[in-house]
Amino acid sequence: MLKTVSVKELIQQKKQSTSSTAVLEKVVPILLFAAAFISVLTTIGILFTLIYETILFFREVSILEFFSGTVLRPLSPVDPQFSILPLIMGTLLTTIIAMFVAIPIGLTTAVYLSEYATKNTRKILKPMIEVLAGIPTIVYGFFALTFVTPVLRDIIPGLEATNVLSPGIVMGIMIIPLVASLSEDAMNSVPNAMREGAMALGATQLEVTFRVVIPAAISGIIASFVLGISRAIGETMIVTIASGSSKNFTFDVTQSMQTMTAYIVEVTSGDAATGTTIYYSLYAVAMTLFVFTLSMNMLARHISRRFREVY
Amino acid sequence: MEYIDLHAVQERMTKRLFLNKLIKYVFLGAALFGLIVLAILLYRVYIDSIGWINFDFLNNKLSTSADRAGIKGAIVGTIWLMIIVGPVTMILGIGTAIYLEEYAKKGRLHSFIQTNISNLAGVPSIVFGLLGLTVFVRLFGFGSSIIAGGLTMSLLVLPIVVVAAQEAIRSVPGFLREASYGMGATKWQTVKNVVLPAAIPGILTGVILALSRAIGETAPLVVIGIPALLIPLPSGLFDNFTALPMQIYYWTIDSVLVDEYANLAAATIVVLLVVLFVLNSVAILIRNKFQKRY
């Protein structure tokens, strides 16, 4: 026997289910937008905390002293002085050393992978180099302090137990995969027709690389350098562990110096009481760090967009 | 009459070809440099940790005596941290990605959020630590608890999940959506039943990579004041906790005072690297196994 169904009931059912779907259709986009807005809130939160406390800091310390003095003595009970220059110096030196390691090795690695390596070598080598990027920076810090520094001290007699050289080198190693992988992407996107054209004129692989491929990919390569610098400026654990906490203003890389990031770590782990000048100096330093890295990142994006060659 | 000096040409050619070959090996050497350092690093850590990793080390709580010190607290703390970071980044990250890819009109707001996310990805992790300290620890009064650490870490790794999920969603071909609409499905039904299931492998890969980043990240934890002292095992979201990288940090800086601490740090590094290795292998497995081509 056939089961009888009332059409009226069916319509009723359909109506009910449609209304709940309709509500869902309206609510879901709002929820999804709320999720997306969290990232905007995060940026607002970062900017607000940094700017607000930085303003409080500059009420107590003059901007001139902060950016032109050379003495950082936050803990001195008699005459505390706040100047960021020693920290900028430390950051600058570690970054320069890091880039001296990361740029040549990263770039040649990229050239090898994109121009010389066979498909199979590349398949094995590339992921292995990228493993370097996945190692936590705390492990690099341990490596710098317990291995690289002792080795360097055997070579350079005057080297202090904490110094700028060793964390700089280790930081450079950490950044190699970033430079290598971004530069390789840039070189890979150079069309083969250009290589073949040069080779047909009798150029060797080396000449093709330096006269054709690198000039064509230069925007991507420079962008990778700038991103590497930004990464080096913001890196924290390696320098905190291996570069020490002396607030020196010097060019001598064998000495212990503090970077901006290491200063933030020192102050926050030292339980600076809220409302003290030291506490506010934390945010002024963080603000400077933030401005540096943000402008580097934006510069990198600008370079790769503005100067991208279209083939 | 000869117009070209064949001998000179030959000489020049030999030079150029030789240089080409030489440089090839120099470049190969440079490419191997990173790997050699990696090998030395792993070997050093392995040597330092020999004899220190055993069941007691994994199961003992922290102790001031190096012989009896263990990392149970750090392991439990890291698991607690993941209990927050996992769900929070998944919900926020996938939600953001769906919004950007499926719902948002490609206009100013869309590109603003997109730019914002890529900028956040470049902000140093220590700045996120300061955000966590100011907002979660002090303003919300969470203290240096699991929830404060977890939320800070979630915001830090959020861009990784968003970017991965966006790519996964984008690679779901349009005809699947059209077929779903053609069957009379609504937009959310299409997203939920067609797009998300197809994109799930890519999304999961991103989530796992984000988790492994969160497990190894130290700077934000130091800034929000996560201790590595003798504290009881956490039992709730508002308890204090410590994590593996914090343990490594304290033992590393104190290794200057007590030699054995370097061994303890090395042993903890081995544990951390094994965890990361397993997580990354799972991510690669998922990607290879479920990678679909349409």
XYZ file of C-alpha atoms in Angstrom:
605
model
C 0.000 0.000 0.000
C 1.225 3.476 -0.792
C 2.065 5.740 2.046
C 0.054 8.857 1.822
C 1.769 12.163 2.360
C 0.021 15.388 2.900
C 1.337 18.021 0.553
C 0.420 20.666 3.061
C 2.667 19.053 5.647
C 5.541 18.831 3.184
C 5.265 22.503 2.401
C 5.204 23.262 6.100
C 8.325 21.211 6.672
C 10.133 22.821 3.776
C 9.223 26.252 5.070
C 10.598 25.501 8.523
C 13.885 24.150 7.256
C 14.245 27.075 4.860
C 13.785 29.590 7.623
C 16.519 28.012 9.738
C 18.831 27.908 6.701
C 18.025 31.515 6.014
C 19.009 32.496 9.531
C 22.230 30.533 9.172
C 22.930 32.257 5.869
C 22.748 35.587 7.610
C 24.603 34.726 10.809
C 27.551 32.834 9.336
C 29.029 35.738 7.333
C 28.885 37.907 10.434
C 30.712 35.288 12.496
C 33.306 34.815 9.774
C 33.814 38.556 9.526
C 34.281 38.669 13.296
C 37.034 36.034 12.978
C 38.717 38.032 10.235
C 38.432 41.179 12.302
C 40.458 39.614 15.134
C 43.594 40.081 13.050
C 42.767 43.761 12.634
C 42.128 44.002 16.374
C 45.543 42.424 16.993
C 47.238 45.121 14.946
C 45.224 47.837 16.684
C 46.135 46.265 20.028
C 49.833 46.235 19.191
C 49.823 49.807 17.920
C 47.755 51.088 20.824
C 49.833 49.513 23.614
C 53.099 50.535 21.986
C 52.095 54.114 21.200
C 50.304 54.771 24.495
C 53.132 53.660 26.759
C 55.751 55.203 24.494
C 54.060 58.584 24.917
C 54.139 58.078 28.682
C 57.837 57.308 28.392
C 58.606 60.457 26.459
C 56.905 62.511 29.150
C 59.716 61.479 31.469
C 62.648 61.229 29.102
C 63.262 63.655 26.275
C 63.190 62.294 22.738
C 66.505 64.008 22.141
C 68.203 62.104 24.944
C 66.613 58.863 23.789
C 67.877 59.103 20.222
C 71.134 60.996 20.634
C 72.658 59.967 23.951
C 75.092 57.093 24.024
C 74.581 55.887 27.589
C 71.957 53.396 28.640
C 71.910 53.002 32.409
C 68.323 52.181 33.346
C 69.069 50.587 36.700
C 71.402 53.218 38.065
C 69.799 54.585 41.239
C 71.618 57.914 41.117
C 71.501 58.951 37.529
C 69.532 56.615 35.280
C 70.022 57.402 31.604
C 67.960 56.201 28.713
C 69.419 56.204 25.263
C 68.543 53.650 22.666
C 71.727 54.094 20.634
C 73.710 51.330 22.389
C 70.833 48.926 21.682
C 70.565 50.070 18.066
C 74.311 49.589 17.756
C 74.086 46.042 19.087
C 71.179 45.266 16.778
C 72.967 46.825 13.816
C 76.182 44.872 14.375
C 74.512 41.482 14.851
C 72.350 42.159 11.797
C 75.323 43.142 9.636
C 77.263 40.042 10.686
C 74.211 37.885 10.058
C 73.761 39.305 6.585
C 77.453 38.772 5.816
C 76.760 35.090 6.392
C 73.244 34.815 5.005
C 73.498 36.850 1.787
C 76.480 35.162 0.076
C 75.597 31.650 1.208
C 71.877 32.085 0.662
C 72.348 33.565 -2.790
C 74.877 30.977 -3.979
C 72.660 28.228 -2.608
C 69.771 29.690 -4.584
C 71.910 29.890 -7.745
C 73.039 26.318 -7.308
C 69.511 25.042 -6.733
C 67.914 26.926 -9.583
C 70.668 26.918 -12.234
C 73.036 24.018 -11.638
C 71.360 21.277 -9.638
C 69.617 18.422 -11.403
C 65.958 17.917 -10.646
C 66.670 15.090 -8.214
C 69.447 16.874 -6.318
C 67.138 19.843 -5.934
C 64.352 17.654 -4.660
C 66.578 16.362 -1.868
C 68.655 19.459 -1.126
C 65.900 22.067 -0.912
C 63.813 20.491 1.863
C 66.998 19.698 3.778
C 68.056 23.341 3.734
C 64.553 24.366 4.749
C 64.886 22.204 7.862
C 67.235 24.936 9.090
C 64.328 27.367 9.120
C 62.202 25.049 11.225
C 64.658 24.747 14.104
C 63.519 26.830 17.089
C 65.679 29.886 17.718
C 66.245 28.790 21.306
C 68.142 25.790 19.916
C 70.286 28.131 17.816
C 70.935 30.153 20.955
C 72.140 27.061 22.778
C 74.320 26.206 19.775
C 75.808 29.717 19.678
C 76.650 29.784 23.367
C 77.901 26.248 23.878
C 79.558 25.515 20.540
C 80.214 28.497 18.262
C 81.494 30.851 20.969
C 84.044 28.352 22.399
C 85.284 27.541 18.879
C 85.617 31.233 18.040
C 87.444 31.880 21.296
C 90.074 29.381 20.245
C 90.576 31.350 17.032
C 90.175 34.907 18.350
C 91.980 35.258 21.685
C 90.319 38.461 22.943
C 86.762 37.246 22.463
C 84.491 37.649 25.474
C 82.313 34.782 26.689
C 79.305 36.657 25.416
C 79.914 38.669 22.268
C 78.281 39.982 19.147
C 80.171 37.870 16.625
C 78.911 34.422 17.549
C 75.167 35.175 17.706
C 75.561 37.205 14.504
C 77.021 34.238 12.649
C 74.438 31.799 14.008
C 71.633 34.216 13.154
C 73.006 34.356 9.608
C 72.829 30.566 9.387
C 69.248 30.724 10.584
C 68.389 33.207 7.803
C 70.089 31.264 4.969
C 66.961 29.275 4.084
C 64.843 32.443 3.930
C 67.221 34.177 1.510
C 67.868 30.991 -0.465
C 64.265 30.011 -0.887
C 62.941 33.470 -1.828
C 65.840 34.170 -4.210
C 65.379 30.775 -5.802
C 61.709 31.488 -6.384
C 62.665 34.737 -8.070
C 65.248 33.031 -10.290
C 62.905 30.194 -11.133
C 60.360 32.626 -12.466
C 62.841 33.898 -15.051
C 61.623 32.261 -18.271
C 63.812 29.628 -19.858
C 63.714 31.376 -23.214
C 66.042 34.036 -21.802
C 68.571 31.439 -20.654
C 68.380 29.625 -23.964
C 68.842 32.858 -25.851
C 72.023 33.621 -23.972
C 73.311 30.078 -24.313
C 72.647 30.135 -28.048
C 74.990 33.124 -28.239
C 77.655 30.951 -26.641
C 77.473 32.002 -23.004
C 78.456 29.523 -20.325
C 76.103 28.669 -17.489
C 78.013 31.006 -15.199
C 77.682 33.916 -17.615
C 73.996 33.184 -18.097
C 73.511 33.225 -14.333
C 75.303 36.499 -13.662
C 74.448 38.411 -16.825
C 70.893 37.231 -17.447
C 69.187 35.380 -14.612
C 70.299 37.447 -11.623
C 69.669 40.831 -13.296
C 66.227 39.621 -14.355
C 65.399 38.358 -10.865
C 67.074 41.197 -8.996
C 63.904 42.617 -7.443
C 62.975 39.317 -5.836
C 66.539 38.777 -4.682
C 66.812 42.204 -3.040
C 63.411 41.725 -1.435
C 64.714 38.492 0.098
C 67.727 40.370 1.513
C 65.499 43.037 3.048
C 63.243 40.400 4.605
C 66.343 38.701 5.965
C 67.446 41.967 7.583
C 64.004 42.396 9.100
C 64.159 38.891 10.503
C 67.607 39.547 11.969
C 66.472 42.770 13.632
C 63.510 41.058 15.284
C 65.302 37.855 16.311
C 65.366 37.480 20.062
C 66.506 34.250 21.662
C 69.887 33.829 19.931
C 71.040 37.315 20.918
C 69.531 37.133 24.390
C 71.507 34.007 25.141
C 74.776 34.633 23.345
C 75.383 38.378 23.107
C 75.151 39.271 26.773
C 73.602 42.278 28.454
C 76.305 44.949 28.452
C 74.933 48.171 27.087
C 78.082 49.071 25.192
C 78.271 51.677 22.492
C 81.118 50.382 20.360
C 82.008 48.852 17.024
C 84.008 46.058 18.638
C 82.252 42.811 17.796
C 84.331 40.776 20.227
C 82.589 42.520 23.121
C 79.327 41.791 24.794
C 76.525 44.050 23.597
C 72.778 44.151 23.972
C 70.224 44.321 21.170
C 66.770 45.909 21.311
C 65.096 42.523 21.593
C 67.450 41.335 24.320
C 66.766 44.523 26.288
C 63.035 43.800 26.170
C 63.678 40.296 27.472
C 65.941 41.583 30.244
C 63.475 44.203 31.434
C 60.435 41.917 31.328
C 62.191 39.089 33.155
C 63.467 41.551 35.755
C 59.939 42.347 36.951
C 60.053 46.070 36.266
C 57.237 47.552 38.317
C 54.434 49.089 36.282
C 54.687 52.852 36.073
C 58.454 53.149 36.443
C 60.529 54.757 33.738
C 62.248 51.424 33.051
C 58.869 49.854 32.447
C 57.938 52.553 29.935
C 61.353 52.393 28.260
C 60.442 48.815 27.355
C 57.656 50.068 25.133
C 59.723 52.849 23.601
C 62.334 50.290 22.581
C 59.652 47.901 21.328
C 58.089 50.723 19.318
C 61.445 51.454 17.668
C 61.881 47.749 16.916
C 58.362 47.556 15.496
C 58.898 50.590 13.258
C 62.193 49.167 11.970
C 60.820 45.730 11.105
C 57.534 47.038 9.720
C 59.252 49.472 7.373
C 61.650 46.724 6.249
C 58.763 44.390 5.501
C 56.872 47.069 3.609
C 60.013 47.998 1.690
C 60.482 44.357 0.680
C 56.921 44.149 -0.565
C 57.284 47.436 -2.398
C 60.500 46.338 -4.110
C 59.167 43.013 -5.271
C 55.967 44.619 -6.535
C 57.343 47.801 -8.030
C 60.290 46.326 -9.830
C 58.835 43.012 -10.873
C 59.627 42.499 -14.523
C 56.822 41.166 -16.601
C 57.739 38.770 -19.363
C 93.919 35.478 -44.570
C 92.855 34.783 -41.019
C 90.366 37.062 -39.331
C 90.338 35.271 -36.012
C 93.130 33.877 -33.937
C 91.892 30.355 -33.271
C 94.476 29.808 -30.612
C 93.387 32.841 -28.583
C 89.764 31.834 -28.915
C 90.571 28.349 -27.737
C 92.440 29.688 -24.748
C 89.636 32.009 -23.785
C 87.071 29.253 -24.139
C 89.047 26.922 -21.910
C 89.264 29.624 -19.285
C 85.556 30.345 -19.362
C 84.598 26.704 -19.231
C 87.012 26.049 -16.404
C 85.635 28.973 -14.419
C 82.119 27.702 -15.021
C 83.018 24.294 -13.665
C 84.955 25.676 -10.714
C 82.162 28.016 -9.678
C 79.708 25.152 -9.909
C 81.557 23.296 -7.183
C 82.048 26.442 -5.111
C 78.284 26.997 -5.239
C 77.625 23.374 -4.366
C 79.914 23.834 -1.372
C 77.953 26.905 -0.297
C 74.696 25.005 -0.673
C 76.098 22.239 1.509
C 77.349 24.690 4.153
C 73.957 24.992 5.791
C 73.610 21.227 5.893
C 77.040 20.803 7.454
C 76.163 23.272 10.189
C 72.890 21.442 10.724
C 74.766 18.169 11.057
C 77.220 19.668 13.564
C 74.352 21.159 15.557
C 72.458 17.885 15.743
C 75.611 15.940 16.534
C 76.580 18.330 19.349
C 73.141 18.196 20.910
C 73.125 14.420 20.610
C 76.560 14.061 22.255
C 75.643 16.429 25.081
C 72.405 14.631 25.795
C 73.711 11.041 25.778
C 72.935 9.374 29.068
C 70.620 12.159 30.175
C 67.494 11.154 28.334
C 65.711 8.311 30.035
C 62.342 7.594 31.525
C 63.165 9.402 34.757
C 64.123 12.540 32.861
C 60.798 12.553 31.051
C 58.803 11.682 34.140
C 60.511 13.643 36.927
C 59.468 17.096 37.880
C 61.923 19.940 38.019
C 64.555 19.759 40.668
C 67.442 21.934 41.719
C 69.699 18.916 41.577
C 70.722 18.159 38.015
C 70.653 14.391 38.556
C 67.029 14.291 39.517
C 65.681 17.078 37.318
C 63.062 16.141 34.756
C 60.809 17.823 32.262
C 57.404 16.398 33.068
C 56.132 19.864 33.982
C 57.354 21.305 30.695
C 55.803 18.484 28.669
C 52.455 18.806 30.425
C 52.623 22.600 30.060
C 53.352 22.365 26.345
C 50.375 20.014 25.887
C 48.137 22.478 27.768
C 49.398 25.276 25.540
C 48.429 23.259 22.464
C 44.958 22.698 23.887
C 44.445 26.459 23.590
C 46.455 27.210 20.457
C 44.978 24.338 18.385
C 41.271 25.189 18.572
C 41.722 28.972 18.732
C 43.912 29.215 15.640
C 41.743 26.715 13.778
C 38.531 28.628 14.422
C 39.975 32.081 13.836
C 42.292 31.079 10.993
C 39.817 29.035 8.975
C 37.059 31.565 9.660
C 39.236 34.398 8.390
C 40.259 32.420 5.324
C 36.657 31.491 4.432
C 35.586 35.091 4.891
C 38.356 36.434 2.676
C 38.012 33.823 -0.055
C 34.285 33.170 -0.185
C 32.409 36.063 1.329
C 34.338 39.330 1.203
C 33.860 41.512 -1.822
C 37.179 42.170 -3.470
C 37.402 45.763 -2.429
C 39.151 48.026 -0.004
C 38.146 46.108 3.127
C 39.344 42.846 1.612
C 42.753 44.205 0.676
C 43.003 45.994 4.020
C 42.524 42.763 5.983
C 44.810 40.919 3.601
C 47.593 43.503 3.976
C 47.052 43.501 7.703
C 47.564 39.739 7.909
C 50.752 39.793 5.861
C 52.069 42.634 8.011
C 51.273 40.684 11.184
C 53.239 37.750 9.785
C 56.328 39.969 9.776
C 55.969 41.388 13.281
C 58.719 40.012 15.569
C 57.427 37.423 18.021
C 58.698 39.440 20.970
C 56.268 42.256 20.092
C 53.441 39.728 20.300
C 54.834 38.874 23.716
C 54.472 42.502 24.770
C 50.917 42.560 23.438
C 50.162 39.444 25.494
C 51.792 40.960 28.566
C 49.856 44.193 28.296
C 46.482 42.822 27.248
C 46.119 39.257 28.540
C 48.414 39.209 31.573
C 47.800 42.714 32.947
C 44.601 44.146 31.435
C 42.503 40.962 31.587
C 44.307 39.844 34.746
C 45.044 36.317 33.516
C 48.549 36.376 34.997
C 51.252 34.169 33.462
C 48.702 31.424 32.953
C 48.030 28.861 30.276
C 45.239 30.936 28.809
C 47.392 34.064 28.544
C 50.263 32.116 26.946
C 47.920 30.208 24.658
C 46.073 33.274 23.383
C 49.325 35.169 22.781
C 50.758 32.227 20.878
C 47.524 31.833 18.889
C 47.682 35.415 17.631
C 51.341 34.896 16.732
C 50.761 31.827 14.550
C 47.380 32.927 13.172
C 48.819 34.295 9.877
C 50.357 30.876 9.101
C 46.965 29.167 9.348
C 45.149 31.926 7.451
C 47.565 31.861 4.518
C 47.574 28.049 4.303
C 43.790 27.840 4.553
C 43.342 30.562 1.940
C 45.551 28.699 -0.485
C 43.710 25.452 0.179
C 40.312 27.082 -0.355
C 41.487 28.867 -3.480
C 42.648 25.595 -5.005
C 39.152 24.101 -4.775
C 37.956 24.451 -8.379
C 34.952 26.612 -9.208
C 32.960 23.868 -10.895
C 32.512 22.089 -7.564
C 30.880 25.199 -6.147
C 28.765 25.674 -9.239
C 27.585 22.072 -9.094
C 26.575 22.593 -5.490
C 24.688 25.788 -6.286
C 23.116 24.007 -9.225
C 21.704 21.408 -6.849
C 20.000 24.209 -4.978
C 22.439 24.524 -2.072
C 22.884 27.850 -0.379
C 26.217 29.596 0.008
C 26.982 28.324 3.521
C 25.851 24.819 2.574
C 28.241 24.921 -0.369
C 31.105 26.109 1.807
C 30.403 23.604 4.556
C 29.681 20.536 2.454
C 31.811 21.066 -0.640
C 34.592 23.615 -0.223
C 35.779 22.824 3.305
C 35.969 19.025 2.894
C 37.956 19.497 -0.308
C 40.297 22.003 1.353
C 40.793 20.150 4.625
C 44.209 18.538 3.870
C 45.782 21.896 3.045
C 44.191 23.501 6.079
C 45.380 20.732 8.392
C 48.912 21.013 7.053
C 48.851 24.718 7.889
C 47.458 24.084 11.367
C 50.142 21.515 12.163
C 52.898 23.829 10.931
C 51.458 26.601 13.102
C 51.394 24.281 16.118
C 55.005 23.263 15.589
C 55.974 26.915 15.372
C 54.102 27.581 18.627
C 55.811 24.674 20.381
C 59.287 25.992 19.598
C 58.662 29.703 20.081
C 60.281 31.123 23.210
C 60.423 34.917 23.094
C 56.720 35.645 23.776
C 56.720 33.212 26.696
C 59.754 34.897 28.255
C 58.117 38.299 27.884
C 54.785 37.322 29.426
C 56.729 35.895 32.344
C 56.294 32.141 32.057
C 58.422 30.647 34.845
C 60.760 27.691 34.677
C 60.853 27.224 38.418
C 59.490 24.608 40.722
C 55.790 24.972 40.157
C 53.053 22.364 40.560
C 51.708 20.674 37.437
C 48.940 22.766 35.883
C 45.411 21.427 36.161
C 43.348 24.197 34.637
C 43.474 27.030 32.134
C 44.276 29.678 34.713
C 47.180 27.833 36.313
C 50.791 28.780 35.901
C 52.762 26.526 33.605
C 56.116 26.114 31.981
C 56.960 24.847 28.514
C 59.795 22.997 26.797
C 61.480 26.058 25.230
C 61.388 27.906 28.559
C 63.118 24.963 30.198
C 65.807 25.000 27.522
C 66.225 28.753 27.954
C 66.754 28.631 31.711
C 69.082 25.671 31.609
C 71.091 27.251 28.801
C 71.691 30.579 30.536
C 72.378 28.839 33.849
C 74.788 26.366 32.280
C 77.459 28.977 32.976
C 76.928 28.293 36.689
C 76.258 24.559 36.718
C 77.918 22.520 33.977
C 75.336 19.742 34.021
C 72.619 22.191 33.049
C 74.060 22.225 29.521
C 73.368 18.476 29.350
C 69.843 18.975 30.651
C 69.266 21.710 28.058
C 70.624 19.442 25.311
C 68.399 16.572 26.451
C 65.354 18.852 26.402
C 66.332 20.079 22.927
C 66.376 16.471 21.718
C 62.853 15.962 23.072
C 61.666 19.204 21.459
C 63.253 18.391 18.089
C 61.749 14.893 18.104
C 58.290 16.374 18.726
C 58.779 18.903 15.906
C 60.103 16.225 13.575
C 57.065 14.029 14.204
C 54.662 16.945 13.693
C 56.324 18.019 10.437
C 56.347 14.458 9.133
C 52.625 14.213 9.843
C 52.079 17.479 7.956
C 54.025 16.212 4.945
C 52.189 12.874 5.074
C 48.810 14.569 5.073
C 49.831 16.783 2.193
C 51.100 13.893 0.091
C 48.319 11.481 0.891
C 45.369 13.750 0.381
C 46.687 16.003 -2.307
C 44.022 15.975 -4.967
C 44.364 17.221 -8.469
C 41.277 18.246 -10.267
